[in-house]
XYZ file of C-alpha atoms in Angstrom:
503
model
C 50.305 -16.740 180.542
C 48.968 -14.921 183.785
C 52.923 -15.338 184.508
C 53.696 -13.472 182.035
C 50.828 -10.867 182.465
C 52.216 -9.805 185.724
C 55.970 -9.260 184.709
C 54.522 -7.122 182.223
C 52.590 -5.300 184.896
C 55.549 -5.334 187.090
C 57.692 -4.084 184.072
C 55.213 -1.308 183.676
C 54.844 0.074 187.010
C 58.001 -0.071 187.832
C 58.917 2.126 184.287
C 56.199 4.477 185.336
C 57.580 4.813 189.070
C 60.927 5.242 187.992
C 60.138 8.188 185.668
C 57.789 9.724 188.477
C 60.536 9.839 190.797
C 63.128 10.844 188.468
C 60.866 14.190 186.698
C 59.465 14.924 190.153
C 63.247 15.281 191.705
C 64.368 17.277 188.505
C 61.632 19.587 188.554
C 62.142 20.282 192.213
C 65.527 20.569 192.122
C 65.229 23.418 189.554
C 62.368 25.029 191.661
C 64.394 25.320 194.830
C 67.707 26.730 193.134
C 65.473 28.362 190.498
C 67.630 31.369 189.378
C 70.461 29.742 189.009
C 68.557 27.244 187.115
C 67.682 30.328 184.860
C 71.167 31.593 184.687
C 72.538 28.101 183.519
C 70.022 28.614 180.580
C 71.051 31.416 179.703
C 74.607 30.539 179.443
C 73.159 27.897 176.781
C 74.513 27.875 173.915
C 70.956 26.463 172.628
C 68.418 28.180 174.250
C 69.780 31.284 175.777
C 67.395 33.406 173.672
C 64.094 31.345 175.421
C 65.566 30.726 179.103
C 62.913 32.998 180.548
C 59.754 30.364 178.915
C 62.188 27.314 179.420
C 63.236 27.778 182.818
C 59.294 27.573 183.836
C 58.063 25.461 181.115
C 60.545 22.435 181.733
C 59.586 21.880 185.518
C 56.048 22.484 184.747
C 56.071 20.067 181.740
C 58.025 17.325 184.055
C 55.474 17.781 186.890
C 52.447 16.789 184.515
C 53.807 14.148 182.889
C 54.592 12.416 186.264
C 50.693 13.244 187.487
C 50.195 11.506 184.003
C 52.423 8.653 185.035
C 50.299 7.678 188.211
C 46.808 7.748 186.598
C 46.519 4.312 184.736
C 44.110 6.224 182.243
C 46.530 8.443 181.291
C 49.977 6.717 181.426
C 50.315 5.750 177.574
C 49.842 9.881 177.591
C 52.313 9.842 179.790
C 54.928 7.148 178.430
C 55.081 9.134 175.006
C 55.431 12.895 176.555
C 58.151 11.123 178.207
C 60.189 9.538 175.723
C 59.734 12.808 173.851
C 60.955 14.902 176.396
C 64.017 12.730 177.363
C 64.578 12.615 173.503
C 64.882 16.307 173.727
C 67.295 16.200 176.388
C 69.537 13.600 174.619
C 69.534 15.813 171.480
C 70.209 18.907 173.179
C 73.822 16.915 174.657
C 74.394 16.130 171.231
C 73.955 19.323 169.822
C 75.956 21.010 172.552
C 79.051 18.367 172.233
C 79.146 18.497 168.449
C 77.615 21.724 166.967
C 77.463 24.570 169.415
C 80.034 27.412 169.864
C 81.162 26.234 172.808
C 80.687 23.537 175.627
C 79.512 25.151 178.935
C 79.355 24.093 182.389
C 77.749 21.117 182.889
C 76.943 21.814 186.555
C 73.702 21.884 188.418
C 71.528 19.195 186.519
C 69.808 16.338 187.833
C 73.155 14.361 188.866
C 75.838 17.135 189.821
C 78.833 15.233 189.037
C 78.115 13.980 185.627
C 79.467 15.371 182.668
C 78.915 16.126 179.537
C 79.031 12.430 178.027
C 77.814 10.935 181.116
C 74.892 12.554 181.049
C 74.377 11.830 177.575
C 74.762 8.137 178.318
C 72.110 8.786 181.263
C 69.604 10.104 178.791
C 69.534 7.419 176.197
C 69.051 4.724 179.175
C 66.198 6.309 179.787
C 65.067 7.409 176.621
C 65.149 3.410 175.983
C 63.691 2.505 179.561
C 60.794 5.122 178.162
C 60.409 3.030 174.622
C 60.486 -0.031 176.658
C 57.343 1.159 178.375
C 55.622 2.599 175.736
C 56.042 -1.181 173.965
C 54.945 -3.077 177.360
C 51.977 -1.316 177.885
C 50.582 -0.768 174.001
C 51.040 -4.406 173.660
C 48.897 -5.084 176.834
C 45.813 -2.322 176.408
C 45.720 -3.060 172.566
C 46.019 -7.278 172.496
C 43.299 -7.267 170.748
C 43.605 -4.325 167.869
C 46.820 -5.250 165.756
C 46.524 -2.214 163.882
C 46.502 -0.016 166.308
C 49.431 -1.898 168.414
C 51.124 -1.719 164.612
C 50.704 1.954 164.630
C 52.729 2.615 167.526
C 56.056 1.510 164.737
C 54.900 4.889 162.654
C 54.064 6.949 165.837
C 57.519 6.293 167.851
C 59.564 7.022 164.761
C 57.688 10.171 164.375
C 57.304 11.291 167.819
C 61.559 10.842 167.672
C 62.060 12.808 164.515
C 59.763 15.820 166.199
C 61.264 15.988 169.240
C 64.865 15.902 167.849
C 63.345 18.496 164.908
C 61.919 21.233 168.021
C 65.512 21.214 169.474
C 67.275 21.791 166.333
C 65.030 24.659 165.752
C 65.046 26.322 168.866
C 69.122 25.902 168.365
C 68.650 27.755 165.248
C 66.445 30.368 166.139
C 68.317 31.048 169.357
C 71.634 31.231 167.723
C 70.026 33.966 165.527
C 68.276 35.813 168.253
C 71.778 35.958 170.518
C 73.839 36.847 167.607
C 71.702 39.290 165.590
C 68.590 40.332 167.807
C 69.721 40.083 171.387
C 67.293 40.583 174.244
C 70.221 41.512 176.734
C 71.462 37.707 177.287
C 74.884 37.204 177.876
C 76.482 34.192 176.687
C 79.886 33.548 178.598
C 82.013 30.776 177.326
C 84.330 28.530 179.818
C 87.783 30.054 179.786
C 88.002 32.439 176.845
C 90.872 34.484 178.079
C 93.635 33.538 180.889
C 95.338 35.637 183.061
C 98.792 35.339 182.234
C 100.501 37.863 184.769
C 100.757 40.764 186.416
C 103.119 44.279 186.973
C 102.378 46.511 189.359
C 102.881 49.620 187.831
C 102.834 51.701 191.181
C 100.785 54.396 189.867
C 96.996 54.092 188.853
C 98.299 57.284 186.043
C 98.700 55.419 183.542
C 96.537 54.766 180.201
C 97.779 52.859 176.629
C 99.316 54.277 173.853
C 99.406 51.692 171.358
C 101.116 48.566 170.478
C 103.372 47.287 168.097
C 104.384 43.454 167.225
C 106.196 42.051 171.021
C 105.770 45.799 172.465
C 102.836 47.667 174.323
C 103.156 51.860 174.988
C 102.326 53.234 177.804
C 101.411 57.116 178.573
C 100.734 58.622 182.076
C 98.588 61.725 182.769
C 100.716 62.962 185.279
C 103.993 62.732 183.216
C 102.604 63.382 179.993
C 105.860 63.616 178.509
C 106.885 60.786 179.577
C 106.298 57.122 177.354
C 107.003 53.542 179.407
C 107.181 50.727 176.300
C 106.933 47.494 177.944
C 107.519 43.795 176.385
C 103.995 42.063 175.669
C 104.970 39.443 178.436
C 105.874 41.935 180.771
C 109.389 41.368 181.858
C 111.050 44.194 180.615
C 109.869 47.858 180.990
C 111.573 51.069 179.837
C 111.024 54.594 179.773
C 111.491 57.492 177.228
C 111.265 61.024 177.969
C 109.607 62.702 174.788
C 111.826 66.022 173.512
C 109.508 68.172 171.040
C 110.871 70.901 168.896
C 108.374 73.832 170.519
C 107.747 73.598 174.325
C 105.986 77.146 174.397
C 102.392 75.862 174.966
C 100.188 75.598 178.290
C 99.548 71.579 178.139
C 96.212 70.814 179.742
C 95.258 67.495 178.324
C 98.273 65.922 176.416
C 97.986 62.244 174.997
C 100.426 59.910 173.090
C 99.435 57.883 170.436
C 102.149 55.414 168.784
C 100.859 53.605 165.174
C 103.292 51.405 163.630
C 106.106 53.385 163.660
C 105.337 56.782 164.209
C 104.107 58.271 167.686
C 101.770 61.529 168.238
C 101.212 64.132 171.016
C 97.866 65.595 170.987
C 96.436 68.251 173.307
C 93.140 69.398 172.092
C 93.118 72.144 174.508
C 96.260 73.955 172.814
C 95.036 72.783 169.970
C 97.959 71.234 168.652
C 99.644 67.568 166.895
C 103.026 66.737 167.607
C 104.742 63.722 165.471
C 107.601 61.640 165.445
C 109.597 58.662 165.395
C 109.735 55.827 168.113
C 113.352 55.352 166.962
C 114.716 58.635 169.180
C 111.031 59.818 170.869
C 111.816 62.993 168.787
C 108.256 65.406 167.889
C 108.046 68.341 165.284
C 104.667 70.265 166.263
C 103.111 70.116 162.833
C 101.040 73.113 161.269
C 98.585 74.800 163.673
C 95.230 73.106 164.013
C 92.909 75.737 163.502
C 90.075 73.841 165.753
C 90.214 72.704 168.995
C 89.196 68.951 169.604
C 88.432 66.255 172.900
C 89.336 62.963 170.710
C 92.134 61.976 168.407
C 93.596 58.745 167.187
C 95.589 58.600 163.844
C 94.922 56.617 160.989
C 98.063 56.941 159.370
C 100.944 58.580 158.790
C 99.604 62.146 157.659
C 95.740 61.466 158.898
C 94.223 61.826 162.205
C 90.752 61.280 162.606
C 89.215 63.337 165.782
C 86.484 64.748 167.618
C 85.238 68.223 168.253
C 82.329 71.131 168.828
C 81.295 72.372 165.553
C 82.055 75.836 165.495
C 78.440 76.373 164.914
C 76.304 74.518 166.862
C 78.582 73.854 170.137
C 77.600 69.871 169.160
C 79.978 67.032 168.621
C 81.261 66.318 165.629
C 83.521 64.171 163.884
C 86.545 64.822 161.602
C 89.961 64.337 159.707
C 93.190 66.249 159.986
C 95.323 66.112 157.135
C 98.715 67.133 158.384
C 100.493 66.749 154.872
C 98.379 69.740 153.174
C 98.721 72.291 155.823
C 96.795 70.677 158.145
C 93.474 71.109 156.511
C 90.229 70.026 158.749
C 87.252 68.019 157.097
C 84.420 67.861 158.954
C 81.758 64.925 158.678
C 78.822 66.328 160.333
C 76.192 63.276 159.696
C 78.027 60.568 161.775
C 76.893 61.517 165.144
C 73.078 61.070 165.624
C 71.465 63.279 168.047
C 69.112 62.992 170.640
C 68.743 65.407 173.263
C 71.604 68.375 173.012
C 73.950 66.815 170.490
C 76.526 67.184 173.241
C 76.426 64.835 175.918
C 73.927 62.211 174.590
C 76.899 61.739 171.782
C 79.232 61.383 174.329
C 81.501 57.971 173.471
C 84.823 56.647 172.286
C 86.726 56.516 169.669
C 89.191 53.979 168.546
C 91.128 52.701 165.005
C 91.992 49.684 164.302
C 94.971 49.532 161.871
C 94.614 45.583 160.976
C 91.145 46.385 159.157
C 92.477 50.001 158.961
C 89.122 51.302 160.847
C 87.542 53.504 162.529
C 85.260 52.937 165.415
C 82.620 55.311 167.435
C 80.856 53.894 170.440
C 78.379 55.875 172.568
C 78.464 56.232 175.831
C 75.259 56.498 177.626
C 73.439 54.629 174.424
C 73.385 51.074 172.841
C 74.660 52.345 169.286
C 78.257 51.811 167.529
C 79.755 53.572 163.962
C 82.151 51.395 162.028
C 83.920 53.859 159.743
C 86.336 53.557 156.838
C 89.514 55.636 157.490
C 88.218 58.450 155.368
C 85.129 58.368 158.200
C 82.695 57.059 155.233
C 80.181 54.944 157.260
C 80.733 51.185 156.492
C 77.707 50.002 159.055
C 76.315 51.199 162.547
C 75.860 48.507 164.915
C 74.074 47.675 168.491
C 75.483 46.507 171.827
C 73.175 44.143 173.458
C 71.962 46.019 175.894
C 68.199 47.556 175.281
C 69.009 51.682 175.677
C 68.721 52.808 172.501
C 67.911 56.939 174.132
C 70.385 58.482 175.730
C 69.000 58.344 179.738
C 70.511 62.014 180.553
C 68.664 65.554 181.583
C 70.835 68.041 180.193
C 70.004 71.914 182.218
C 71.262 75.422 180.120
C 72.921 77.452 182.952
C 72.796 81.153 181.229
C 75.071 82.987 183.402
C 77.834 80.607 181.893
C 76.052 80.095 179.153
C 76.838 76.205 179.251
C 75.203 72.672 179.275
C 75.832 70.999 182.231
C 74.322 67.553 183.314
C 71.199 68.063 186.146
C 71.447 64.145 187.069
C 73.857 61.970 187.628
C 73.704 60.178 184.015
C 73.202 56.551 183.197
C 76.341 54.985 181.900
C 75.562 52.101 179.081
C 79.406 51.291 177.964
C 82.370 52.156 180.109
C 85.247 51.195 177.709
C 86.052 49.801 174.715
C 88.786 48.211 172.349
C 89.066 46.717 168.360
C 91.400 44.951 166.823
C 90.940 42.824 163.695
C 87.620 43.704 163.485
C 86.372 42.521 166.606
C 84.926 45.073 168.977
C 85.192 44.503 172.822
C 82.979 46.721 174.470
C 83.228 46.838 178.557
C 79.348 47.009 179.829
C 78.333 48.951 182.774
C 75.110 46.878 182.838
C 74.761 43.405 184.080
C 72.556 41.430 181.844
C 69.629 39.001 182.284
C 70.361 35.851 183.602
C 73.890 36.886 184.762
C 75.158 37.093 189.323
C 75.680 39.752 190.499
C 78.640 38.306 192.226
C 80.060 38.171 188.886
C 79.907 41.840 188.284
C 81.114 42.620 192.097
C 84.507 41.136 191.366
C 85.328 41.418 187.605
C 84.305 43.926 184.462
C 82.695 42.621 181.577
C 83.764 42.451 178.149
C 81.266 41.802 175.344
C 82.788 40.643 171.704
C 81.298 42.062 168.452
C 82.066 40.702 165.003
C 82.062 44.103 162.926
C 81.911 42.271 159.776
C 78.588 41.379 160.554
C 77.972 43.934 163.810
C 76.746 40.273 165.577
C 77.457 39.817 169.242
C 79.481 36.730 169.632
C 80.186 36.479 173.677
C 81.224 37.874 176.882
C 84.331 37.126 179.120
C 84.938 38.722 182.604
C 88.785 40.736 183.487
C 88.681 40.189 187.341
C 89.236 42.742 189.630
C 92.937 42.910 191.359
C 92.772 44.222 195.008
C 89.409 45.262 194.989
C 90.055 47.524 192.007
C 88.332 47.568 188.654
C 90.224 47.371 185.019
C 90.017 50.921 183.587
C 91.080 50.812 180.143
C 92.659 47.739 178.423
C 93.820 47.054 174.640
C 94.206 43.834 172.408
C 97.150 42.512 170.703
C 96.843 39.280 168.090
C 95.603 36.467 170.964
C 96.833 38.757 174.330
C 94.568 41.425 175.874
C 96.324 43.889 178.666
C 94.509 45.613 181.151
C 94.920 48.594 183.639
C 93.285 47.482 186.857
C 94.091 49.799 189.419
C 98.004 49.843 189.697
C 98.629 47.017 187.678
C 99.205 45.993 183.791
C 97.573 42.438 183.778
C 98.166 40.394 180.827
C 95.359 38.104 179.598
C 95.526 35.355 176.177
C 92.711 35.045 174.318
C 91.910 31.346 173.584
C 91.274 30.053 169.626
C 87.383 30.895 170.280
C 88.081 34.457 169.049
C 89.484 33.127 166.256
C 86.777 30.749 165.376
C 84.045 33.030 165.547
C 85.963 35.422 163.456
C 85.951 33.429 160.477
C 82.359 32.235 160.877
């Protein structure tokens, strides 16, 4: 019997001395690489919305139960906050290997070189070494109450069902919070695009045109009647010289445009629309525009949608060209919100996608988008994750010119964007919480938006080639191709887009 006793006491210390050693290593491990504790939990697919609370309240947590484990007074305390914890940990693996998004890194925990399923493995050992306990030492403090020894049966079981209940929630809830109400927490999945390869262009001149099924169009700023129409892998590359019917204009700001199988030249300066086929790169200036305008992209065939002053408050405004009824102008003065001068704080972009056959408005120096039918009928407005909802600009009247000029340098929120099939990639000029700065020193950053919903999905960087940033890039099906400095890169775009489309 006293045999006996002391393998139990043995048993017990040793379970107790085992999880001291194992929650005091874990919790300073995190403490001395603490941030990039914090950015690991951020990249969670679980609990990216509470990394900030987690990243403290795990060590913490770890560091009392272990103070827990070496008071005998307090170690069946101890032996429960354990095995609930460690339950938590195994049901957070399972989560992430079955139900999450996406499986990320599994890097920098306790043991560095265990994966996913190794470290799911290591969990439930101890989760069991932790039950083990919890039976050893009841069964030795309680001999002599049955009931209470009985109760641990309905306690364990319920302490199991909690623990795996409080991370299925916080899943949940975070899942909502990243997707819907984002506190500026990037999630970046492993691998989402690939770089493919690369063409060095020579010239940093150039700027997209459009695509078409197997072809990309390039223009150039400095031959602006010039278009290069490239293969989508690259190997091939050809140019067109453009030939318009009227050459009589002073061309400040010309820009081609190619949609399906049509191809426009707009200079907003003139103000004029040139269109034609890709078949001979052949343009017929169509009937004056009356207005001139700093954005165009057509819609379709006889429709351009564009941006412009109004002629009477100097502000931007929005609008659609119809070139088959002499070029009538329809403005739609409610789209743009303003802020401060109506001028630069709507500063943004403007793209169409022609799979969902819509139109898209992004500011510039705010975290707002516009998701627009063709006719520009407002179908939602969305937000980028980032928390500048006001324009950060100071805007100074100069009345010897009698124009608005900025008095600071302004505060760039989105740099770039692109949409096709109703995904919006939007290239930040903020770093996130949670996120190196290394990252953002060598590559740009693309966040994904489902417009059906105007949820963020995820972020993926385009990497920087020769010390240059990308400048503009487009999206084709499952291939994304970028201007970084001289050269057209070519990225594919893993199933993951894909997956979260339909969802």
């Amino acid at each position: 019997m006293k045999a006996t006793q002391h393998i139990k006491r043995i048993s017990i210390e040793t379970v107790c001395m085992v999880y001291v050693l194992l929650f005091v290593y874990a919790a300073i491990s995190k403490l001395l690489d603490f941030e990039n504790f914090q950015v690991q939990l951020g990249q969670s697919p679980l609990l990216s919305a509470f990394a900030s609370w987690v990243s403290w309240g795990v060590p913490i947590i770890e560091i009392f139960i272990a103070l827990t484990l070496l008071i005998p007074r307090y170690r069946v305390i101890g032996l429960f906050a354990a095995f609930s914890l460690m339950v938590m940990f195994t049901s957070y693996i399972i989560i992430i290997l079955n139900f999450s998004s996406f499986v990320p890194c599994s890097c920098g925990g306790i043991l560095d070189k265990l994966g996913w399923t190794e470290h799911l493995v290591f969990n439930s050992a101890f989760v069991l070494i932790a039950l083990i306990g919890i039976l050893l030492l009841t069964s030795t403090i309680l001999a002599d109450n049955t009931r209470k020894r009985n109760s641990i049966f309905i306690t364990v079981p319920a302490l199991l069902v909690t623990s795996i209940a409080v991370v299925v929630l916080l899943f949940v809830l975070s899942e909502d919070i990243i997707h819907h109400r984002n506190n500026f927490i990037r999630r970046f999945p492993h691998y989402p695009a690939t770089e493919i390869r690369q063409k060095d262009l020579k010239y940093n001149s150039y700027y997209f045109a459009g695509t078409n099924p197997g072809k990309i169009y390039l223009g150039n700023y400095t031959t602006p009647f010039q278009i290069t129409v490239a293969d989508t892998l690259l190997k091939t590359i050809n140019k067109h010289n453009i030939q318009l019917d009227r050459v009589d204009f002073s061309f400040h700001s010309a820009e081609i445009r190619v949609l399906d199988s049509s191809f426009y030249l707009f200079d907003g300066t003139v103000p004029c629309i040139y269109r034609g086929k890709t078949a001979n790169w052949k343009a017929k200036l169509q009937a004056p525009i009356a207005i001139r305008y700093t954005l165009a992209e057509p819609v379709d065939t006889n429709t351009v949608v564009f941006r412009a002053f109004a002629p009477k408050t100097g502000e931007n405004i929005l609008g659609l060209f119809k070139l088959a009824t002499e070029n009538t102008t329809d403005f739609k003065p409610k789209l743009l919100e303003k802020q401060i001068d109506g001028i630069f704080d709507t500063d943004g972009m403007l793209k169409y996608d022609k799979v969902n056959r819509s139109v898209v408005y992004l500011y510039k120096y705010r975290n707002q988008f516009i998701s627009t039918d063709q006719n520009l009928s407002v179908v939602s407005r969305g937000k980028t994750i980032d928390t500048f909802s006001i324009a950060k600009i100071q805007v100074k009247y100069l009345p010897a010119s009698k124009q608005r000029k900025m008095s600071t340098p302004p505060f760039v929120v989105n740099k770039t964007i692109a949409v096709h099939n109703n995904l919006l990639y939007v290239a930040s000029a903020l770093p996130g919480k949670f996120e190196a700065i290394e990252l953002w020193d060598a590559a740009t950053i693309i966040d994904v938006y489902d417009l059906s919903n105007n949820s963020y999905l995820f972020s993926f960087p385009i990497y920087n080639v020769k010390k240059e940033k990308m400048k503009s890039f487009i999206v084709q099906g499952n291939l994304l191709f970028a201007i970084v400095g001289t050269h057209l890169v070519l990225y594919k775009l893993n199933p993951l887009f894909k997956s979260n489309l339909k969802k």
